[in-house]
Coordinates of C-alpha atoms in Angstrom, one line a residue:
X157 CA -27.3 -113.2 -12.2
X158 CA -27.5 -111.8 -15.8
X159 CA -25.3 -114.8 -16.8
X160 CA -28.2 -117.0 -15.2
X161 CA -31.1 -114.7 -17.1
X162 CA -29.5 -116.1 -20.0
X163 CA -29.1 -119.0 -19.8
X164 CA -33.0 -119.2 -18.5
X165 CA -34.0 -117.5 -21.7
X166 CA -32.4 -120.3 -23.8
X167 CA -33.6 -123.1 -21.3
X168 CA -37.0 -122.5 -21.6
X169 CA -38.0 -120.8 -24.7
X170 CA -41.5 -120.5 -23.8
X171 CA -41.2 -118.5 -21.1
X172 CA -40.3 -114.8 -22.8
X173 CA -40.4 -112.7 -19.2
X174 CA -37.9 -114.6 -17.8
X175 CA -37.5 -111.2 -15.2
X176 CA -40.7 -112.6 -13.6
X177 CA -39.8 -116.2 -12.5
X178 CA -36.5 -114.6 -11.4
X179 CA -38.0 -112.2 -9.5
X180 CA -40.5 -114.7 -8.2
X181 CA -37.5 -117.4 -7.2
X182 CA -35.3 -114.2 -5.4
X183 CA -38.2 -113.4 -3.2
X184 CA -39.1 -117.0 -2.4
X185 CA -35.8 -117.6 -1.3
X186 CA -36.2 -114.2 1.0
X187 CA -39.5 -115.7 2.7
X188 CA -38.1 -118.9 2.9
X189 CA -35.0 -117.8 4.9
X190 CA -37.2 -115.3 6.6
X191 CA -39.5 -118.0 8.1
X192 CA -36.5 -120.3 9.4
X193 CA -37.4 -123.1 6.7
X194 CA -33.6 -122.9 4.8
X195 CA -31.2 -121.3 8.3
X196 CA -27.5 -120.5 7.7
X197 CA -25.6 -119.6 4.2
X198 CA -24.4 -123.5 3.4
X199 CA -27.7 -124.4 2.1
X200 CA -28.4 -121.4 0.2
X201 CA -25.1 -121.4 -1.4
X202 CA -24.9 -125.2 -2.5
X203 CA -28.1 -124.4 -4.4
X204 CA -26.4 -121.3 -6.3
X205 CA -23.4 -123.5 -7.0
X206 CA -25.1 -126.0 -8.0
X207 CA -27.2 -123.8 -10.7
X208 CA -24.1 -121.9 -11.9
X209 CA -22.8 -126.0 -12.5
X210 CA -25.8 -126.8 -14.4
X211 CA -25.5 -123.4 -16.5
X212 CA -21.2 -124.8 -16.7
X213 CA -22.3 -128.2 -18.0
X214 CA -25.4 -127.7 -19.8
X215 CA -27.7 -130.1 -19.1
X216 CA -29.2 -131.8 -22.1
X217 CA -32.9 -131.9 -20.7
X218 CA -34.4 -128.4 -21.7
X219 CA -36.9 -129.4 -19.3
X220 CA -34.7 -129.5 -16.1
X221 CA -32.4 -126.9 -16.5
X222 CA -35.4 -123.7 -16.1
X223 CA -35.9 -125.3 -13.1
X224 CA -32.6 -125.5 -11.8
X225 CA -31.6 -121.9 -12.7
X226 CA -35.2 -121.1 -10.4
X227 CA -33.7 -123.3 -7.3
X228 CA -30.3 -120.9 -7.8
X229 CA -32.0 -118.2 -7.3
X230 CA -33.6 -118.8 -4.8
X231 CA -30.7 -120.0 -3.0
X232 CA -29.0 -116.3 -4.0
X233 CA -32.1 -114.3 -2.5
X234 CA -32.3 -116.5 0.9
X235 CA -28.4 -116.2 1.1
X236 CA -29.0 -112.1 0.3
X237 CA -31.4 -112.4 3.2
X238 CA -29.0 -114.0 5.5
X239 CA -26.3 -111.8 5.0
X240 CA -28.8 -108.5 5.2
X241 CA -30.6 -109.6 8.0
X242 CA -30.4 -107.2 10.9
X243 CA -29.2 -108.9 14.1
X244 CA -31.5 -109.6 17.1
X245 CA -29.4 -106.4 19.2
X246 CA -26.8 -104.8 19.5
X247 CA -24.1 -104.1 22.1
X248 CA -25.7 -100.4 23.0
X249 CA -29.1 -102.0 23.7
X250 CA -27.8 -104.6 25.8
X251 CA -25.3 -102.6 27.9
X252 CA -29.4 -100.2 28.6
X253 CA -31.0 -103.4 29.4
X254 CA -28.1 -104.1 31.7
X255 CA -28.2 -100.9 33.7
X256 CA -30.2 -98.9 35.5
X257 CA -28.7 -95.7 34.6
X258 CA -32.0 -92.9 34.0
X259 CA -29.7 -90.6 31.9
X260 CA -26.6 -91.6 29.5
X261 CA -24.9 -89.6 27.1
X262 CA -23.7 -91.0 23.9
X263 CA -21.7 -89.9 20.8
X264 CA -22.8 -90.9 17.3
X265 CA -23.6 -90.3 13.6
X266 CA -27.3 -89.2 12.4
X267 CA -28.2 -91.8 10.1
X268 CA -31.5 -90.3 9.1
X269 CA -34.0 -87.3 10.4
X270 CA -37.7 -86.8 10.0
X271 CA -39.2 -82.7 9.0
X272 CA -38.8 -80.3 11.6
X273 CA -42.2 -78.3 11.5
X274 CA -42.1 -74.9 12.8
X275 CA -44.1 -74.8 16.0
X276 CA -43.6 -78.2 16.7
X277 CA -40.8 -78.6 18.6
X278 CA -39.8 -82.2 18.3
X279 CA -38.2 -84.1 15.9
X280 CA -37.4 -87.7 15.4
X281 CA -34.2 -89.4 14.3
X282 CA -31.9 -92.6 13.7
X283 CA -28.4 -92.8 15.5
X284 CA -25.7 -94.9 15.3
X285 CA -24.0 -94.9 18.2
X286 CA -20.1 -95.6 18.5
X287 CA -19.2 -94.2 22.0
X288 CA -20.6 -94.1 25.5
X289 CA -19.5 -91.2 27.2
X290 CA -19.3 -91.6 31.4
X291 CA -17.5 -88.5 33.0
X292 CA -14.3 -88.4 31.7
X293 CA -13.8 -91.8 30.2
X294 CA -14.7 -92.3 26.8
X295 CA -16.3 -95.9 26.3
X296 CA -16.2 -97.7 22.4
X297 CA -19.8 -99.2 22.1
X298 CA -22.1 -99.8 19.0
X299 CA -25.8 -99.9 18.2
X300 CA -28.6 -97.9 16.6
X301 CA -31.4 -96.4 18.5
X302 CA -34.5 -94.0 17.5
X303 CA -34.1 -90.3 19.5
X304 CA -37.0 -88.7 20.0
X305 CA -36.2 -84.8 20.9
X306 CA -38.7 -82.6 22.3
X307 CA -38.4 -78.6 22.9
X308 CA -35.7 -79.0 19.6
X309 CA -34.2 -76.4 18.8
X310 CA -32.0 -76.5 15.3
X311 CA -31.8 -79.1 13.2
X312 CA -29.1 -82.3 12.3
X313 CA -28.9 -83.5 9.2
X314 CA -28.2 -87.2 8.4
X315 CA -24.0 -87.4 8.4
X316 CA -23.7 -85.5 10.9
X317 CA -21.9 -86.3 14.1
X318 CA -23.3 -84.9 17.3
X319 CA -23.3 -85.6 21.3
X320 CA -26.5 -86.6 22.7
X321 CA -27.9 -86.8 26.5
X322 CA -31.1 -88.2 27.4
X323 CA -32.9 -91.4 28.9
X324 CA -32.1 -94.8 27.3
X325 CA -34.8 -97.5 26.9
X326 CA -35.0 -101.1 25.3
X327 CA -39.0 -101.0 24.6
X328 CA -39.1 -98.4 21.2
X329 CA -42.8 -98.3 21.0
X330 CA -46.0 -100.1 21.5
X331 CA -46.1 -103.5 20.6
X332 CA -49.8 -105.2 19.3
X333 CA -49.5 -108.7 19.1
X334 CA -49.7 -110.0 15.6
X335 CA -49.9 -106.7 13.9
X336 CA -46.7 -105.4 12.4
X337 CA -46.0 -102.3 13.6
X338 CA -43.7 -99.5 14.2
X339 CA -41.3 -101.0 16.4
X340 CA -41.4 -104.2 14.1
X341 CA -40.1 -101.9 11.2
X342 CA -37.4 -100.5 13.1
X343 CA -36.0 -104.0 14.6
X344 CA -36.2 -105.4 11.2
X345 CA -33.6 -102.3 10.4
X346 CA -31.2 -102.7 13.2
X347 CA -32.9 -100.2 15.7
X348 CA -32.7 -101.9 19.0
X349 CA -33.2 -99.1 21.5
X350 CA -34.8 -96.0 22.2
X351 CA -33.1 -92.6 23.8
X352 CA -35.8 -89.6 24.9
X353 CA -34.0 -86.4 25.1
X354 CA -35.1 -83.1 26.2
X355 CA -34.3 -78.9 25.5
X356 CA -31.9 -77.3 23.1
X357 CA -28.9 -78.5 25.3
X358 CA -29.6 -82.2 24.9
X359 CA -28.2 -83.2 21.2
X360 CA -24.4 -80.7 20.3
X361 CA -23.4 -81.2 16.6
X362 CA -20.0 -82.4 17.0
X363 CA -19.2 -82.0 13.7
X364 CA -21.1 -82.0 10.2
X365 CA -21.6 -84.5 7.2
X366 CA -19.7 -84.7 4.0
X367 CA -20.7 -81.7 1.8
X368 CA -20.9 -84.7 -0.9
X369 CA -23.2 -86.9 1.3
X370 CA -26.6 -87.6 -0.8
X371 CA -28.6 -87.7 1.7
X372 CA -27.6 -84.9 4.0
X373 CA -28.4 -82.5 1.0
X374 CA -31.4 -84.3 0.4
X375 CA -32.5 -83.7 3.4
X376 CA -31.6 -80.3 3.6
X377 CA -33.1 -79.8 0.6
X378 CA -36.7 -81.3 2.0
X379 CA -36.5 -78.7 5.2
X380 CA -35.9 -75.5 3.0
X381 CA -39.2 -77.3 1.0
X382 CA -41.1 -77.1 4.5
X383 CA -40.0 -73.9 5.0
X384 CA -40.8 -72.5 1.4
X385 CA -44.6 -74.2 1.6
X386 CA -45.2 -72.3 5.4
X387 CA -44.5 -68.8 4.1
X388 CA -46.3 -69.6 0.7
X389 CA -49.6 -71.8 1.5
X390 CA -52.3 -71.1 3.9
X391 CA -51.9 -73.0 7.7
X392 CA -55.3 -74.8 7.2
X393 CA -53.3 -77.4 4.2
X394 CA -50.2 -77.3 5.5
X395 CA -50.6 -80.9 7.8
X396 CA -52.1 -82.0 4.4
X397 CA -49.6 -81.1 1.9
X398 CA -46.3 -82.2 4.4
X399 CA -48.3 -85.3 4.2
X400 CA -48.3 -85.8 0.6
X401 CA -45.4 -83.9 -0.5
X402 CA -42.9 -84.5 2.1
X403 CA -43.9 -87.5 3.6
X404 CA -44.3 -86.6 6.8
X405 CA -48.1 -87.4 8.4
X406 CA -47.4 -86.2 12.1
X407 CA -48.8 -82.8 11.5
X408 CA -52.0 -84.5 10.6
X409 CA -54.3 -84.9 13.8
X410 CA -55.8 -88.4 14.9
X411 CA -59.1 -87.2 14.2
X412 CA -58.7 -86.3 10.9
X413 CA -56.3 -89.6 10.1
X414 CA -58.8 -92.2 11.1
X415 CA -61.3 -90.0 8.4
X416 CA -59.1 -91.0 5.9
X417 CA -58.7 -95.0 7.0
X418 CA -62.5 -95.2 7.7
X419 CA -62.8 -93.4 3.6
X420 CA -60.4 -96.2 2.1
X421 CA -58.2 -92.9 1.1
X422 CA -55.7 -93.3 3.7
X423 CA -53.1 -94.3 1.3
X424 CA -53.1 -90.5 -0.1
X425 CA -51.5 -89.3 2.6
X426 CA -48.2 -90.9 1.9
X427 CA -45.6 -90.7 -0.5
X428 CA -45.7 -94.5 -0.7
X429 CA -46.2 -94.8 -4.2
X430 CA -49.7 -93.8 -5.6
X431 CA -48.4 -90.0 -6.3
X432 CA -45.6 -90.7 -9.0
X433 CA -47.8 -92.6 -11.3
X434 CA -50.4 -89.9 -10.8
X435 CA -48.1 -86.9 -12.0
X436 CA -46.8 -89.6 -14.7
X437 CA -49.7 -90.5 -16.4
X438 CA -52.3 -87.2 -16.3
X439 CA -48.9 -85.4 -17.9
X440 CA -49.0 -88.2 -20.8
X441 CA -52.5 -87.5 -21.4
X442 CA -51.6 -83.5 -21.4
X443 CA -49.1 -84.1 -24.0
X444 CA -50.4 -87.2 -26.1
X445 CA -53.9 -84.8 -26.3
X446 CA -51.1 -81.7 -27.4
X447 CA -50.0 -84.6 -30.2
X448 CA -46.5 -84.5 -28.8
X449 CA -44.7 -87.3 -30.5
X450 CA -43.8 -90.6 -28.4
X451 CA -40.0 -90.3 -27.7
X452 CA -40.3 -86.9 -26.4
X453 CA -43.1 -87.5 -24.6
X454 CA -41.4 -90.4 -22.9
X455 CA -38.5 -88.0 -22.4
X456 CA -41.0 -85.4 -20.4
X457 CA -43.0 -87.8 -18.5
X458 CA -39.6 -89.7 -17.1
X459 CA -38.0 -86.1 -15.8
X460 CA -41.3 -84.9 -14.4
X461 CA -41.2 -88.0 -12.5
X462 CA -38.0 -87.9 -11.0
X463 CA -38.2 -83.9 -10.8
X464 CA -41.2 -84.1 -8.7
X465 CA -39.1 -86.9 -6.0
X466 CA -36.6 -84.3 -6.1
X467 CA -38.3 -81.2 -5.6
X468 CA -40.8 -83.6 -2.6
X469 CA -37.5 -83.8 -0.6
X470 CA -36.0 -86.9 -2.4
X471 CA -37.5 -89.0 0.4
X472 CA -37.1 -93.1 -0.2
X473 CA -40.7 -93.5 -0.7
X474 CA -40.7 -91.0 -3.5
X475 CA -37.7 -91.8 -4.9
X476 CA -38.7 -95.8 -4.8
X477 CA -41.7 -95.4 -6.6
X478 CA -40.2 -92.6 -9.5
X479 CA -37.6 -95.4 -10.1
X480 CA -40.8 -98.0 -10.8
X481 CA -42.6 -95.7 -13.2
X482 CA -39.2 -94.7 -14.9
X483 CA -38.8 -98.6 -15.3
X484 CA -42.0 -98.7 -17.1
X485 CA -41.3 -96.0 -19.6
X486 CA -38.1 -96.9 -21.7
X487 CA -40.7 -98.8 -23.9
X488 CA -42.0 -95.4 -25.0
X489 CA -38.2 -94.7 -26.1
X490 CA -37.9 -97.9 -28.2
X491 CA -41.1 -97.4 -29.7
X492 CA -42.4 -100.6 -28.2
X493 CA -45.1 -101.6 -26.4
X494 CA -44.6 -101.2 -22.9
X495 CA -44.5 -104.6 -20.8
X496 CA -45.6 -104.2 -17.4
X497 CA -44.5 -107.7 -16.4
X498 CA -40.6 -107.1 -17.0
X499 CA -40.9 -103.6 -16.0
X500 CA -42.8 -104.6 -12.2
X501 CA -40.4 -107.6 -12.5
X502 CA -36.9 -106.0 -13.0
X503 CA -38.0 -103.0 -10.1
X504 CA -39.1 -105.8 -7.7
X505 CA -35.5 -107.8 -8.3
X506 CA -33.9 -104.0 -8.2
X507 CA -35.3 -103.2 -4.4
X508 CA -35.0 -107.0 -2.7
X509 CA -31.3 -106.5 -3.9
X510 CA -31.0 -103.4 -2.3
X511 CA -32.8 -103.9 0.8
X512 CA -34.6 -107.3 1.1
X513 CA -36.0 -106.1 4.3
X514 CA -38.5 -103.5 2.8
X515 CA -40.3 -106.4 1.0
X516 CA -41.5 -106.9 4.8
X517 CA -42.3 -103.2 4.9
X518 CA -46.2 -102.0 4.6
X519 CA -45.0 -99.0 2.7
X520 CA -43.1 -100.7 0.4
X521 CA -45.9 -102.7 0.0
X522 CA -48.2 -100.5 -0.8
X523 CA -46.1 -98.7 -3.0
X524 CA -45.1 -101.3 -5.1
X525 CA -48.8 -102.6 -4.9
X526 CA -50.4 -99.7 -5.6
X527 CA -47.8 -98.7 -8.4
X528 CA -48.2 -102.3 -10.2
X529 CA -52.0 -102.1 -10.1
X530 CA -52.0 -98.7 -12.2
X531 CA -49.9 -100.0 -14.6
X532 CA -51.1 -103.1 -15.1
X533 CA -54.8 -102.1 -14.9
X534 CA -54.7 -98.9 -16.4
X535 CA -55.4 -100.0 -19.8
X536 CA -58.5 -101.7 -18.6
X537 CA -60.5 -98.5 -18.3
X538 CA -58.5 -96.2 -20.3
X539 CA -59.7 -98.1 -23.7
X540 CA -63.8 -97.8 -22.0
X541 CA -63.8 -94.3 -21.2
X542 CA -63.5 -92.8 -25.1
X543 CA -66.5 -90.4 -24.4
X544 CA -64.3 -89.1 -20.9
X545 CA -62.6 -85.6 -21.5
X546 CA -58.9 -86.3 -22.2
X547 CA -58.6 -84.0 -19.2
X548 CA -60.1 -85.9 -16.3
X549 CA -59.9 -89.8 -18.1
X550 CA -56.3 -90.3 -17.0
X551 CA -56.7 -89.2 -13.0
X552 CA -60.5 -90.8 -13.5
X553 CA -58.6 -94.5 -15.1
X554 CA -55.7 -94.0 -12.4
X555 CA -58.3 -93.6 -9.5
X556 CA -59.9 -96.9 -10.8
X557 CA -56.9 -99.0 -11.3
X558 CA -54.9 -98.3 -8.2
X559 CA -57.5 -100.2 -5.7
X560 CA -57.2 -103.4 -7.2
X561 CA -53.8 -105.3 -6.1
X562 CA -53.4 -103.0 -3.0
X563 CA -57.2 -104.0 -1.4
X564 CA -56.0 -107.0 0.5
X565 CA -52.8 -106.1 1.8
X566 CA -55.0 -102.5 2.8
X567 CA -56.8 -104.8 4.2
X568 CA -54.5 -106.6 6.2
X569 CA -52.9 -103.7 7.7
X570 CA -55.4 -101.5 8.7
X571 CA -58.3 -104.7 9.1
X572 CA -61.0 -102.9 8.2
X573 CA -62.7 -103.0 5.0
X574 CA -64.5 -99.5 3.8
X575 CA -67.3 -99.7 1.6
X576 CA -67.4 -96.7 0.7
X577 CA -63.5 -96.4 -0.8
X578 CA -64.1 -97.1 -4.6
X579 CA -66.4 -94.1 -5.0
X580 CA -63.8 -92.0 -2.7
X581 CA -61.0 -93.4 -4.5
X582 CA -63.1 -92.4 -7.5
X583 CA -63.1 -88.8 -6.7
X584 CA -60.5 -88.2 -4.2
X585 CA -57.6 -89.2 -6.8
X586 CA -58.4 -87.0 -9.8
X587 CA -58.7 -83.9 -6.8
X588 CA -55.3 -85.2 -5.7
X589 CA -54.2 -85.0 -9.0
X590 CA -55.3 -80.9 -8.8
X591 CA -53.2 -80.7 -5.6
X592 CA -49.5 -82.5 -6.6
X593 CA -49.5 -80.3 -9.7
X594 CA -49.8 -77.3 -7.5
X595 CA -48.0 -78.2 -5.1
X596 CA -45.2 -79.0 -8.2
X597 CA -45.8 -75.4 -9.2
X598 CA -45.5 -74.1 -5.7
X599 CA -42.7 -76.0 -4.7
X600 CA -40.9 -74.5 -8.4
X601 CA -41.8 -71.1 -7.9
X602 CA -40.8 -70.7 -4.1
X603 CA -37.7 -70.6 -4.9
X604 CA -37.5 -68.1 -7.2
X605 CA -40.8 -66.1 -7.2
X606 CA -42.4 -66.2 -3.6
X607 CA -45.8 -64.1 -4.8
X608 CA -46.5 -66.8 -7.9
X609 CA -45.9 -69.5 -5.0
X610 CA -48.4 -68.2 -3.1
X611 CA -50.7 -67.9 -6.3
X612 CA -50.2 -71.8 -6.4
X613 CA -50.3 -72.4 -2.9
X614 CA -53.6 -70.8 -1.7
X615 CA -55.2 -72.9 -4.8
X616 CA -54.4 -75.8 -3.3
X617 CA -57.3 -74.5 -0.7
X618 CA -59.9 -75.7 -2.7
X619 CA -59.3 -79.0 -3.8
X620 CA -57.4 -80.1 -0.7
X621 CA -61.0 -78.9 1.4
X622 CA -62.7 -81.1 -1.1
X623 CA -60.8 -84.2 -0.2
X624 CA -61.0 -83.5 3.7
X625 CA -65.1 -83.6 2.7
X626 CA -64.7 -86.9 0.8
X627 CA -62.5 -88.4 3.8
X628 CA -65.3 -87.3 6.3
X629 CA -68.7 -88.6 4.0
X630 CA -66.9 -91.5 3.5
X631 CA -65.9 -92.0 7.1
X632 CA -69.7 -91.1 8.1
X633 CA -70.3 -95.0 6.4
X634 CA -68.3 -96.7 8.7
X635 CA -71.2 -98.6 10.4
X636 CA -71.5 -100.7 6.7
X637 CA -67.8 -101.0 6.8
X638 CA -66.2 -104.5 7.6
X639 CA -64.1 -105.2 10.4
X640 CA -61.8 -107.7 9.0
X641 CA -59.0 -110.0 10.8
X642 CA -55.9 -110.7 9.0
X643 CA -56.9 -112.5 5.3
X644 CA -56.2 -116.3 5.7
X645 CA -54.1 -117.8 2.8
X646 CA -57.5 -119.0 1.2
X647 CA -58.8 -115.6 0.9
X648 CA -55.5 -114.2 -0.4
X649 CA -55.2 -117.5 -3.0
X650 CA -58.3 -116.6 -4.6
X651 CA -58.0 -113.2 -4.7
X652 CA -55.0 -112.9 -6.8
X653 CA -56.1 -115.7 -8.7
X654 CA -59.4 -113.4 -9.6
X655 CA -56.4 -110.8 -10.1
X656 CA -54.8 -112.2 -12.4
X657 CA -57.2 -113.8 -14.5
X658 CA -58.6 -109.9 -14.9
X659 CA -55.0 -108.7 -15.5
X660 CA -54.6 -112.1 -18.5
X661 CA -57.8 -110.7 -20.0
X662 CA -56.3 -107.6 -20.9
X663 CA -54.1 -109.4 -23.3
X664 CA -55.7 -112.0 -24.9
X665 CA -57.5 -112.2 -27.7
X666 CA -61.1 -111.2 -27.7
X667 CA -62.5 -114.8 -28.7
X668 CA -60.4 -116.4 -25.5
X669 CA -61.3 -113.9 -22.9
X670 CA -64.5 -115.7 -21.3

């Protein structure tokens, strides 16, 4: 691929972000393969080959060759997609859909766990299953199924091998046609069955992870954080801050949820993406307003970041976007001018490379969405907002910025569209800013002064009460909101075209912007 990047740079010497057609070609050849139009590997691979020829020979038509590199890779990221692609089941689920058996138990390794809240009692995880246990006889079978556990008791921690009884089921969850929803999401990553388990008795730990598994500490880490917040916030916030700390919006109640959609502010519930480039930018205005020279500034800002998905629980949302603003900042090292094109561009090829399946993910969506319209639009009311206290202009600018990519595909998901979010958004953000820097300093001091924690903690009562306000005013409109179906491909069309013509006038000169 770098060999290619090359070779595009010097094939079309115009173009000088060639990270943005790439990363345009790699996920046109996901879609492409994801909709059936290019099936199998054969095709896919003839087009790479045939790029890496025209890269060999070196075409003399400068013309021809960009466009060949393009069709390469696209070939590469619809032959990623092939290879990546989850199948349509697994042995596991078909063996459940072949038998009528109300109770099975099945030995496996935890692949991943949500929170366990105290009081709750349940907890959700991923299993991948590699044995079928009937009586005696000990029966080699594979699959991955969801376990939902209820009246828990412990906790397994991804790595870990346990022993698990409980009813199997092919249906995972509720299916709406046309709407992608939860069991979508988990097909798409190999899930194919459900098991429903019950008591303290149903899941044994057979044996425990690696002590070097990642993501078993990780994990471990994100419980003690749950634990640490309980004994050092009040209860009213705790459903609040698990949601935008750890990621975890179960504790929140229906009620109170739909507030939030009905607002436009639902997106502040989860780690998706909007939180990193909040902490990230309000602590460059702290220190560019404390005259803190741009290197070690840079240097701050980047561990902040990735010291706040850490101390969050490390959770893929959090970590995803911390790796997007941390792509964004090297400029600040170089003393260059940051460019958001290559930066979006190089974290977009980063994650389809990784896991070309989250591109179909709302929450990756969002996230990248959300993340790319701050730093793309930030600038835009940042340079109009000179008489704004230094204080408040960088959550106000980040408020502003992060509704305009992320409005249709918002839109789409949750098909309603609330009139009252920009002025929520307007307000709700900078507040939220308030309440990730305390919860930073909570989360910090926990663990080594509990008293200061719970300093922190109970001042997150405040603002957090003043959002829940916001949610609820804002919800109070929803007769003037629009109940939208899904955006047709017109409406899309010219709404990134508006998009982008706003984004193009950032950068122009002054006498070319009408």
């Amino acid at each position: 691929m770098r060999a290619g990047v090359f070779f595009f740079c010097e094939a079309w010497p115009a173009v000088n972000r060639p990270l943005a057609w790439v990363a345009v070609a790699l996920l046109t050849g996901t879609l492409l393969a994801t909709w059936g139009i290019v099936t199998g590997l054969a095709i896919p691979l003839a087009l790479v080959a045939a790029a890496c020829l025209a890269g060999a020979f070196r075409f003399r038509d400068a013309r021809i060759r960009p466009f060949i590199v393009l069709i390469g890779f696209v070939g590469a990221g619809a032959a990623h997609w092939q290879l990546q692609r989850a199948p349509d089941s697994d042995p596991f689920a078909d063996y459940v859909a072949a038998h009528s058996e109300s109770v099975m138990k099945v030995e496996g390794a935890v692949r991943s766990v949500t929170l366990a809240i105290p009081g709750e009692g349940r907890l959700r995880l991923i299993l991948d299953i590699d044995a079928l246990l009937e009586g005696d006889a000990r029966i080699a079978i594979t699959g991955r199924a969801v376990v939902h556990w209820a009246r828990s008791k412990g906790m397994v921690y991804p790595g870990d091998r346990i022993a698990l009884e409980g009813e199997p089921r092919v249906a995972i969850a509720e299916v709406n046609p046309g709407v992608n929803g939860y069991e979508d999401y988990l097909r798409n990553r190999g899930v194919h069955s459900a098991i429903d388990a019950a008591g303290p008795e149903a899941i044994t730990r057979i044996e425990e992870a690696p002590w070097y598994s990642p993501w078993n500490w990780a994990a471990r880490f994100r419980q003690v954080q749950a634990r640490n917040l309980a004994r050092a916030m009040p209860e009213r916030v705790l459903p609040f801050v698990y949601a935008i700390w750890l990621g975890h919006q179960s504790a929140s109640s229906q009620d109170e949820y739909l507030d939030y959609v009905w607002s436009g502010t639902a997106h502040i519930l989860s780690g998706s993406g909007v939180h990193a480039p909040i902490i990230a930018f309000t602590l460059n205005f702290a220190l560019r307003a404390l005259l803190l020279a741009r290197r070690p500034r840079a240097i701050v800002v980047m561990s902040a970041v990735f010291a706040y998905a850490l101390v969050s629980g490390a959770s893929v949302p959090a970590m995803r976007a911390a790796i997007m603003v941390c792509l964004y900042m090297p400029a600040d090292l170089l003393e260059r001018e940051p460019d958001t094109t290559t930066a979006l561009s190089l974290a977009g090829i980063i994650f389809m490379l990784w896991d070309p399946r989250s591109v179909f993910d709302i929450g990756f969506q969002l996230s990248f969405a959300s993340v790319a319209s701050i730093l793309i639009f930030i600038s835009l009311f940042q340079d109009r907002m000179d008489t704004v206290h230094w204080f408040v202009r960088g959550p106000i600018a980040s408020s502003l910025a992060v509704q305009i990519v992320p409005l249709p595909i918002a839109a789409a998901s949750f098909h309603a569209l609330p009139m009252a979010a920009p002025l929520a958004n307007l307000v709700a953000i900078p507040v939220l800013a308030a309440v990730l820097w305390l919860c930073f300093v909570t989360a910090l001091l926990s663990f080594v002064w509990m008293p200061g924690a719970q300093i922190a903690g109970y001042a997150t009562l405040l603002p957090i009460e003043i959002i829940r306000w916001i949610a609820e005013a804002g919800s109070s409109l929803r007769p003037l909101s629009k109940i939208m179906t899904t955006p047709t491909l017109h409406a899309w069309t010219m709404y990134w075209i508006a998009a982008a013509l706003l984004a193009a006038a950032l950068v122009v000169r002054k006498d070319l912007r009408k």
